[in-house]
Amino acid sequence: MLTNQSILVTGGTGSFGHTFVPMTLAKYNPRRLVIFSRDEMKQWEMAKLYADDSRVRFFIGDVRDKDRLGRALSGIDYVVHAAATKIVPTAEYNPFECVKTNVIGAMNLIDACIDHGVKRVVALSTDKASSPANLYGATKLASDKLFVAGNSYSGGNETRFAVVRYGNVMGSRGSVIPHFMALAESGKKFPITDERMTRFMITLEQGVELVWHAFEDMVGGEIYVKKIPSMRLPDIARAVRADAEFDIVGVRPGEKLHEQMIGIEDAPYTYEYPEHFKILPAIHKWSEDPARIRDGHKVAADFVYSSDNNQEWMSSQELAGWIAAHRNVVGKL
């Protein structure tokens, strides 16, 4: 699908972009892959990695600027929307800025993609958008709703929108693993918010593959949720240092004890597949559409997909093995 096509990634200099770009170049050989972001230094550094690859282009811009988005989308076939204000405390203390990027930015992108005839758009979401307990999650829930509704908002235009949702990305800059690794070298105690806390675990490569699947499978309005393992926070710490000692610091404002990707309110519209779930739109009876359901099986009426009731778990030993194999990139992206 993406072969010989023009692709744009908003927020493309982040962790996702650094993985999506090389994987997509290798698998699909797109005609053009545009990195759209507002951080010139990150673009400068990333551009060095692709100095000899004419397929990769860089475009300074902000999703808050609709006109700039329109210029960047000229001739683009597919879009991955990864730009967001993501850090929970940052969003809590800068709510206006979070709304401008995560909500207004989504609206700008939807309008611009429709206006420029983009074929398909996949927006990255987060577990925090399911039953949100903080501003970041609330803005991403609003963003998800906007992208779902964009499929009817586009009218006769063929632009289609879908969403992928996943949790904690293993080893990314914003994850706890590189923080624990730094503390392990210092010999300090590991700060644990709550020993009962659980988290979903996904690799960046799995996140990219989920986006690829969404592009291939989508009719419009679907939210794709990857099946991934859970871990308890103390077990994550022990994967970094087997004899880790803990300092219980308490749950931070806006932080959940367990991550949730599908709430009970979405259960009537959710279907299960071998490697993922798919939440279908409640609007326009799209959740009853055979083309969207395909070979899925509806989940139970009381179904909830959260990190504490997960059927799949990752052990400390498994995570320790993953860290050992990826130590050179943990915390770098």
PDB file of N, CA and C in Angstrom, residues 88-148:
ATOM      1  N   VAL A  88       2.557  14.065  31.052  1.00  0.00           N
ATOM      2  CA  VAL A  88       1.386  14.328  31.886  1.00  0.00           C
ATOM      3  C   VAL A  88       1.547  15.572  32.763  1.00  0.00           C
ATOM      4  N   PRO A  89       2.630  15.717  33.538  1.00  0.00           N
ATOM      5  CA  PRO A  89       2.767  16.930  34.362  1.00  0.00           C
ATOM      6  C   PRO A  89       2.861  18.203  33.525  1.00  0.00           C
ATOM      7  N   THR A  90       3.524  18.126  32.368  1.00  0.00           N
ATOM      8  CA  THR A  90       3.618  19.299  31.488  1.00  0.00           C
ATOM      9  C   THR A  90       2.235  19.751  31.047  1.00  0.00           C
ATOM     10  N   ALA A  91       1.387  18.784  30.696  1.00  0.00           N
ATOM     11  CA  ALA A  91       0.021  19.119  30.278  1.00  0.00           C
ATOM     12  C   ALA A  91      -0.784  19.711  31.429  1.00  0.00           C
ATOM     13  N   GLU A  92      -0.600  19.175  32.643  1.00  0.00           N
ATOM     14  CA  GLU A  92      -1.351  19.670  33.801  1.00  0.00           C
ATOM     15  C   GLU A  92      -1.004  21.123  34.113  1.00  0.00           C
ATOM     16  N   TYR A  93       0.257  21.477  33.952  1.00  0.00           N
ATOM     17  CA  TYR A  93       0.689  22.832  34.301  1.00  0.00           C
ATOM     18  C   TYR A  93       0.644  23.809  33.123  1.00  0.00           C
ATOM     19  N   ASN A  94       0.444  23.277  31.912  1.00  0.00           N
ATOM     20  CA  ASN A  94       0.338  24.130  30.716  1.00  0.00           C
ATOM     21  C   ASN A  94      -0.883  23.700  29.901  1.00  0.00           C
ATOM     22  N   PRO A  95      -2.073  23.750  30.496  1.00  0.00           N
ATOM     23  CA  PRO A  95      -3.257  23.165  29.839  1.00  0.00           C
ATOM     24  C   PRO A  95      -3.626  23.837  28.526  1.00  0.00           C
ATOM     25  N   PHE A  96      -3.483  25.164  28.452  1.00  0.00           N
ATOM     26  CA  PHE A  96      -3.854  25.847  27.212  1.00  0.00           C
ATOM     27  C   PHE A  96      -2.981  25.359  26.057  1.00  0.00           C
ATOM     28  N   GLU A  97      -1.685  25.196  26.324  1.00  0.00           N
ATOM     29  CA  GLU A  97      -0.761  24.766  25.276  1.00  0.00           C
ATOM     30  C   GLU A  97      -1.051  23.328  24.858  1.00  0.00           C
ATOM     31  N   CYS A  98      -1.403  22.495  25.808  1.00  0.00           N
ATOM     32  CA  CYS A  98      -1.747  21.103  25.507  1.00  0.00           C
ATOM     33  C   CYS A  98      -2.970  21.034  24.598  1.00  0.00           C
ATOM     34  N   VAL A  99      -3.981  21.819  24.895  1.00  0.00           N
ATOM     35  CA  VAL A  99      -5.202  21.842  24.076  1.00  0.00           C
ATOM     36  C   VAL A  99      -4.896  22.349  22.665  1.00  0.00           C
ATOM     37  N   LYS A 100      -4.046  23.371  22.567  1.00  0.00           N
ATOM     38  CA  LYS A 100      -3.718  23.926  21.245  1.00  0.00           C
ATOM     39  C   LYS A 100      -3.073  22.879  20.344  1.00  0.00           C
ATOM     40  N   THR A 101      -2.185  22.079  20.903  1.00  0.00           N
ATOM     41  CA  THR A 101      -1.485  21.072  20.098  1.00  0.00           C
ATOM     42  C   THR A 101      -2.339  19.837  19.875  1.00  0.00           C
ATOM     43  N   ASN A 102      -2.902  19.280  20.945  1.00  0.00           N
ATOM     44  CA  ASN A 102      -3.560  17.975  20.850  1.00  0.00           C
ATOM     45  C   ASN A 102      -4.969  18.035  20.284  1.00  0.00           C
ATOM     46  N   VAL A 103      -5.677  19.144  20.505  1.00  0.00           N
ATOM     47  CA  VAL A 103      -7.058  19.253  20.008  1.00  0.00           C
ATOM     48  C   VAL A 103      -7.124  20.149  18.769  1.00  0.00           C
ATOM     49  N   ILE A 104      -6.673  21.391  18.916  1.00  0.00           N
ATOM     50  CA  ILE A 104      -6.706  22.304  17.758  1.00  0.00           C
ATOM     51  C   ILE A 104      -5.810  21.775  16.644  1.00  0.00           C
ATOM     52  N   GLY A 105      -4.649  21.203  17.021  1.00  0.00           N
ATOM     53  CA  GLY A 105      -3.757  20.626  16.018  1.00  0.00           C
ATOM     54  C   GLY A 105      -4.417  19.492  15.260  1.00  0.00           C
ATOM     55  N   ALA A 106      -5.183  18.652  15.959  1.00  0.00           N
ATOM     56  CA  ALA A 106      -5.908  17.559  15.294  1.00  0.00           C
ATOM     57  C   ALA A 106      -6.945  18.117  14.325  1.00  0.00           C
ATOM     58  N   MET A 107      -7.670  19.146  14.755  1.00  0.00           N
ATOM     59  CA  MET A 107      -8.670  19.767  13.882  1.00  0.00           C
ATOM     60  C   MET A 107      -8.009  20.340  12.632  1.00  0.00           C
ATOM     61  N   ASN A 108      -6.870  21.009  12.810  1.00  0.00           N
ATOM     62  CA  ASN A 108      -6.151  21.582  11.669  1.00  0.00           C
ATOM     63  C   ASN A 108      -5.724  20.495  10.682  1.00  0.00           C
ATOM     64  N   LEU A 109      -5.207  19.405  11.221  1.00  0.00           N
ATOM     65  CA  LEU A 109      -4.720  18.333  10.347  1.00  0.00           C
ATOM     66  C   LEU A 109      -5.874  17.686   9.592  1.00  0.00           C
ATOM     67  N   ILE A 110      -6.987  17.436  10.262  1.00  0.00           N
ATOM     68  CA  ILE A 110      -8.147  16.839   9.604  1.00  0.00           C
ATOM     69  C   ILE A 110      -8.611  17.719   8.442  1.00  0.00           C
ATOM     70  N   ASP A 111      -8.775  19.012   8.706  1.00  0.00           N
ATOM     71  CA  ASP A 111      -9.191  19.936   7.647  1.00  0.00           C
ATOM     72  C   ASP A 111      -8.195  19.945   6.489  1.00  0.00           C
ATOM     73  N   ALA A 112      -6.919  20.048   6.818  1.00  0.00           N
ATOM     74  CA  ALA A 112      -5.889  20.152   5.779  1.00  0.00           C
ATOM     75  C   ALA A 112      -5.797  18.885   4.945  1.00  0.00           C
ATOM     76  N   CYS A 113      -5.936  17.728   5.580  1.00  0.00           N
ATOM     77  CA  CYS A 113      -5.876  16.459   4.842  1.00  0.00           C
ATOM     78  C   CYS A 113      -7.055  16.322   3.885  1.00  0.00           C
ATOM     79  N   ILE A 114      -8.233  16.737   4.336  1.00  0.00           N
ATOM     80  CA  ILE A 114      -9.414  16.692   3.460  1.00  0.00           C
ATOM     81  C   ILE A 114      -9.233  17.654   2.294  1.00  0.00           C
ATOM     82  N   ASP A 115      -8.782  18.864   2.597  1.00  0.00           N
ATOM     83  CA  ASP A 115      -8.618  19.888   1.562  1.00  0.00           C
ATOM     84  C   ASP A 115      -7.594  19.492   0.502  1.00  0.00           C
ATOM     85  N   HIS A 116      -6.583  18.698   0.891  1.00  0.00           N
ATOM     86  CA  HIS A 116      -5.509  18.351  -0.038  1.00  0.00           C
ATOM     87  C   HIS A 116      -5.609  16.922  -0.560  1.00  0.00           C
ATOM     88  N   GLY A 117      -6.745  16.261  -0.306  1.00  0.00           N
ATOM     89  CA  GLY A 117      -6.995  14.966  -0.914  1.00  0.00           C
ATOM     90  C   GLY A 117      -6.092  13.847  -0.446  1.00  0.00           C
ATOM     91  N   VAL A 118      -5.624  13.926   0.795  1.00  0.00           N
ATOM     92  CA  VAL A 118      -4.830  12.826   1.352  1.00  0.00           C
ATOM     93  C   VAL A 118      -5.699  11.569   1.387  1.00  0.00           C
ATOM     94  N   LYS A 119      -5.107  10.421   1.073  1.00  0.00           N
ATOM     95  CA  LYS A 119      -5.892   9.186   1.001  1.00  0.00           C
ATOM     96  C   LYS A 119      -6.277   8.667   2.385  1.00  0.00           C
ATOM     97  N   ARG A 120      -5.272   8.454   3.223  1.00  0.00           N
ATOM     98  CA  ARG A 120      -5.527   7.856   4.538  1.00  0.00           C
ATOM     99  C   ARG A 120      -4.655   8.498   5.603  1.00  0.00           C
ATOM    100  N   VAL A 121      -5.225   8.606   6.797  1.00  0.00           N
ATOM    101  CA  VAL A 121      -4.546   9.211   7.937  1.00  0.00           C
ATOM    102  C   VAL A 121      -4.680   8.274   9.128  1.00  0.00           C
ATOM    103  N   VAL A 122      -3.571   7.988   9.800  1.00  0.00           N
ATOM    104  CA  VAL A 122      -3.591   7.210  11.037  1.00  0.00           C
ATOM    105  C   VAL A 122      -3.027   8.090  12.145  1.00  0.00           C
ATOM    106  N   ALA A 123      -3.812   8.291  13.198  1.00  0.00           N
ATOM    107  CA  ALA A 123      -3.401   9.111  14.332  1.00  0.00           C
ATOM    108  C   ALA A 123      -2.983   8.215  15.492  1.00  0.00           C
ATOM    109  N   LEU A 124      -1.882   8.554  16.143  1.00  0.00           N
ATOM    110  CA  LEU A 124      -1.430   7.802  17.312  1.00  0.00           C
ATOM    111  C   LEU A 124      -2.166   8.292  18.547  1.00  0.00           C
ATOM    112  N   SER A 125      -2.689   7.344  19.327  1.00  0.00           N
ATOM    113  CA  SER A 125      -3.376   7.670  20.566  1.00  0.00           C
ATOM    114  C   SER A 125      -2.620   7.043  21.740  1.00  0.00           C
ATOM    115  N   THR A 126      -3.256   6.954  22.885  1.00  0.00           N
ATOM    116  CA  THR A 126      -2.614   6.502  24.108  1.00  0.00           C
ATOM    117  C   THR A 126      -3.635   5.808  25.005  1.00  0.00           C
ATOM    118  N   ASP A 127      -3.142   4.941  25.871  1.00  0.00           N
ATOM    119  CA  ASP A 127      -4.021   4.330  26.856  1.00  0.00           C
ATOM    120  C   ASP A 127      -4.725   5.376  27.710  1.00  0.00           C
ATOM    121  N   LYS A 128      -4.088   6.537  27.887  1.00  0.00           N
ATOM    122  CA  LYS A 128      -4.639   7.582  28.765  1.00  0.00           C
ATOM    123  C   LYS A 128      -5.902   8.215  28.192  1.00  0.00           C
ATOM    124  N   ALA A 129      -6.207   7.919  26.913  1.00  0.00           N
ATOM    125  CA  ALA A 129      -7.436   8.437  26.310  1.00  0.00           C
ATOM    126  C   ALA A 129      -8.655   7.614  26.706  1.00  0.00           C
ATOM    127  N   SER A 130      -8.429   6.435  27.294  1.00  0.00           N
ATOM    128  CA  SER A 130      -9.533   5.585  27.732  1.00  0.00           C
ATOM    129  C   SER A 130      -9.862   5.911  29.186  1.00  0.00           C
ATOM    130  N   SER A 131     -11.082   6.416  29.416  1.00  0.00           N
ATOM    131  CA  SER A 131     -11.487   6.876  30.754  1.00  0.00           C
ATOM    132  C   SER A 131     -10.426   7.810  31.342  1.00  0.00           C
ATOM    133  N   PRO A 132     -10.170   8.935  30.705  1.00  0.00           N
ATOM    134  CA  PRO A 132      -9.039   9.792  31.092  1.00  0.00           C
ATOM    135  C   PRO A 132      -9.137  10.337  32.507  1.00  0.00           C
ATOM    136  N   ALA A 133      -7.965  10.386  33.144  1.00  0.00           N
ATOM    137  CA  ALA A 133      -7.868  10.921  34.502  1.00  0.00           C
ATOM    138  C   ALA A 133      -6.975  12.148  34.560  1.00  0.00           C
ATOM    139  N   ASN A 134      -6.462  12.584  33.399  1.00  0.00           N
ATOM    140  CA  ASN A 134      -5.609  13.769  33.346  1.00  0.00           C
ATOM    141  C   ASN A 134      -5.888  14.534  32.054  1.00  0.00           C
ATOM    142  N   LEU A 135      -5.346  15.741  31.964  1.00  0.00           N
ATOM    143  CA  LEU A 135      -5.635  16.585  30.805  1.00  0.00           C
ATOM    144  C   LEU A 135      -5.084  15.977  29.522  1.00  0.00           C
ATOM    145  N   TYR A 136      -3.887  15.431  29.581  1.00  0.00           N
ATOM    146  CA  TYR A 136      -3.322  14.795  28.391  1.00  0.00           C
ATOM    147  C   TYR A 136      -4.284  13.740  27.848  1.00  0.00           C
ATOM    148  N   GLY A 137      -4.772  12.852  28.721  1.00  0.00           N
ATOM    149  CA  GLY A 137      -5.709  11.830  28.293  1.00  0.00           C
ATOM    150  C   GLY A 137      -7.003  12.411  27.745  1.00  0.00           C
ATOM    151  N   ALA A 138      -7.487  13.478  28.393  1.00  0.00           N
ATOM    152  CA  ALA A 138      -8.734  14.108  27.937  1.00  0.00           C
ATOM    153  C   ALA A 138      -8.568  14.715  26.548  1.00  0.00           C
ATOM    154  N   THR A 139      -7.422  15.339  26.289  1.00  0.00           N
ATOM    155  CA  THR A 139      -7.195  15.937  24.965  1.00  0.00           C
ATOM    156  C   THR A 139      -7.029  14.854  23.907  1.00  0.00           C
ATOM    157  N   LYS A 140      -6.416  13.739  24.267  1.00  0.00           N
ATOM    158  CA  LYS A 140      -6.259  12.660  23.298  1.00  0.00           C
ATOM    159  C   LYS A 140      -7.581  11.949  23.034  1.00  0.00           C
ATOM    160  N   LEU A 141      -8.456  11.874  24.035  1.00  0.00           N
ATOM    161  CA  LEU A 141      -9.796  11.343  23.799  1.00  0.00           C
ATOM    162  C   LEU A 141     -10.539  12.249  22.820  1.00  0.00           C
ATOM    163  N   ALA A 142     -10.442  13.553  23.031  1.00  0.00           N
ATOM    164  CA  ALA A 142     -11.069  14.507  22.108  1.00  0.00           C
ATOM    165  C   ALA A 142     -10.481  14.343  20.707  1.00  0.00           C
ATOM    166  N   SER A 143      -9.171  14.187  20.630  1.00  0.00           N
ATOM    167  CA  SER A 143      -8.514  13.989  19.341  1.00  0.00           C
ATOM    168  C   SER A 143      -9.014  12.714  18.664  1.00  0.00           C
ATOM    169  N   ASP A 144      -9.114  11.621  19.423  1.00  0.00           N
ATOM    170  CA  ASP A 144      -9.620  10.365  18.856  1.00  0.00           C
ATOM    171  C   ASP A 144     -11.014  10.553  18.271  1.00  0.00           C
ATOM    172  N   LYS A 145     -11.873  11.251  19.021  1.00  0.00           N
ATOM    173  CA  LYS A 145     -13.244  11.478  18.564  1.00  0.00           C
ATOM    174  C   LYS A 145     -13.263  12.312  17.279  1.00  0.00           C
ATOM    175  N   LEU A 146     -12.357  13.277  17.204  1.00  0.00           N
ATOM    176  CA  LEU A 146     -12.268  14.123  16.012  1.00  0.00           C
ATOM    177  C   LEU A 146     -11.868  13.307  14.787  1.00  0.00           C
ATOM    178  N   PHE A 147     -10.878  12.436  14.950  1.00  0.00           N
ATOM    179  CA  PHE A 147     -10.424  11.636  13.807  1.00  0.00           C
ATOM    180  C   PHE A 147     -11.480  10.621  13.385  1.00  0.00           C
ATOM    181  N   VAL A 148     -12.208  10.068  14.329  1.00  0.00           N
ATOM    182  CA  VAL A 148     -13.293   9.138  13.988  1.00  0.00           C
ATOM    183  C   VAL A 148     -14.377   9.875  13.200  1.00  0.00           C
TER     184      VAL A 148
END
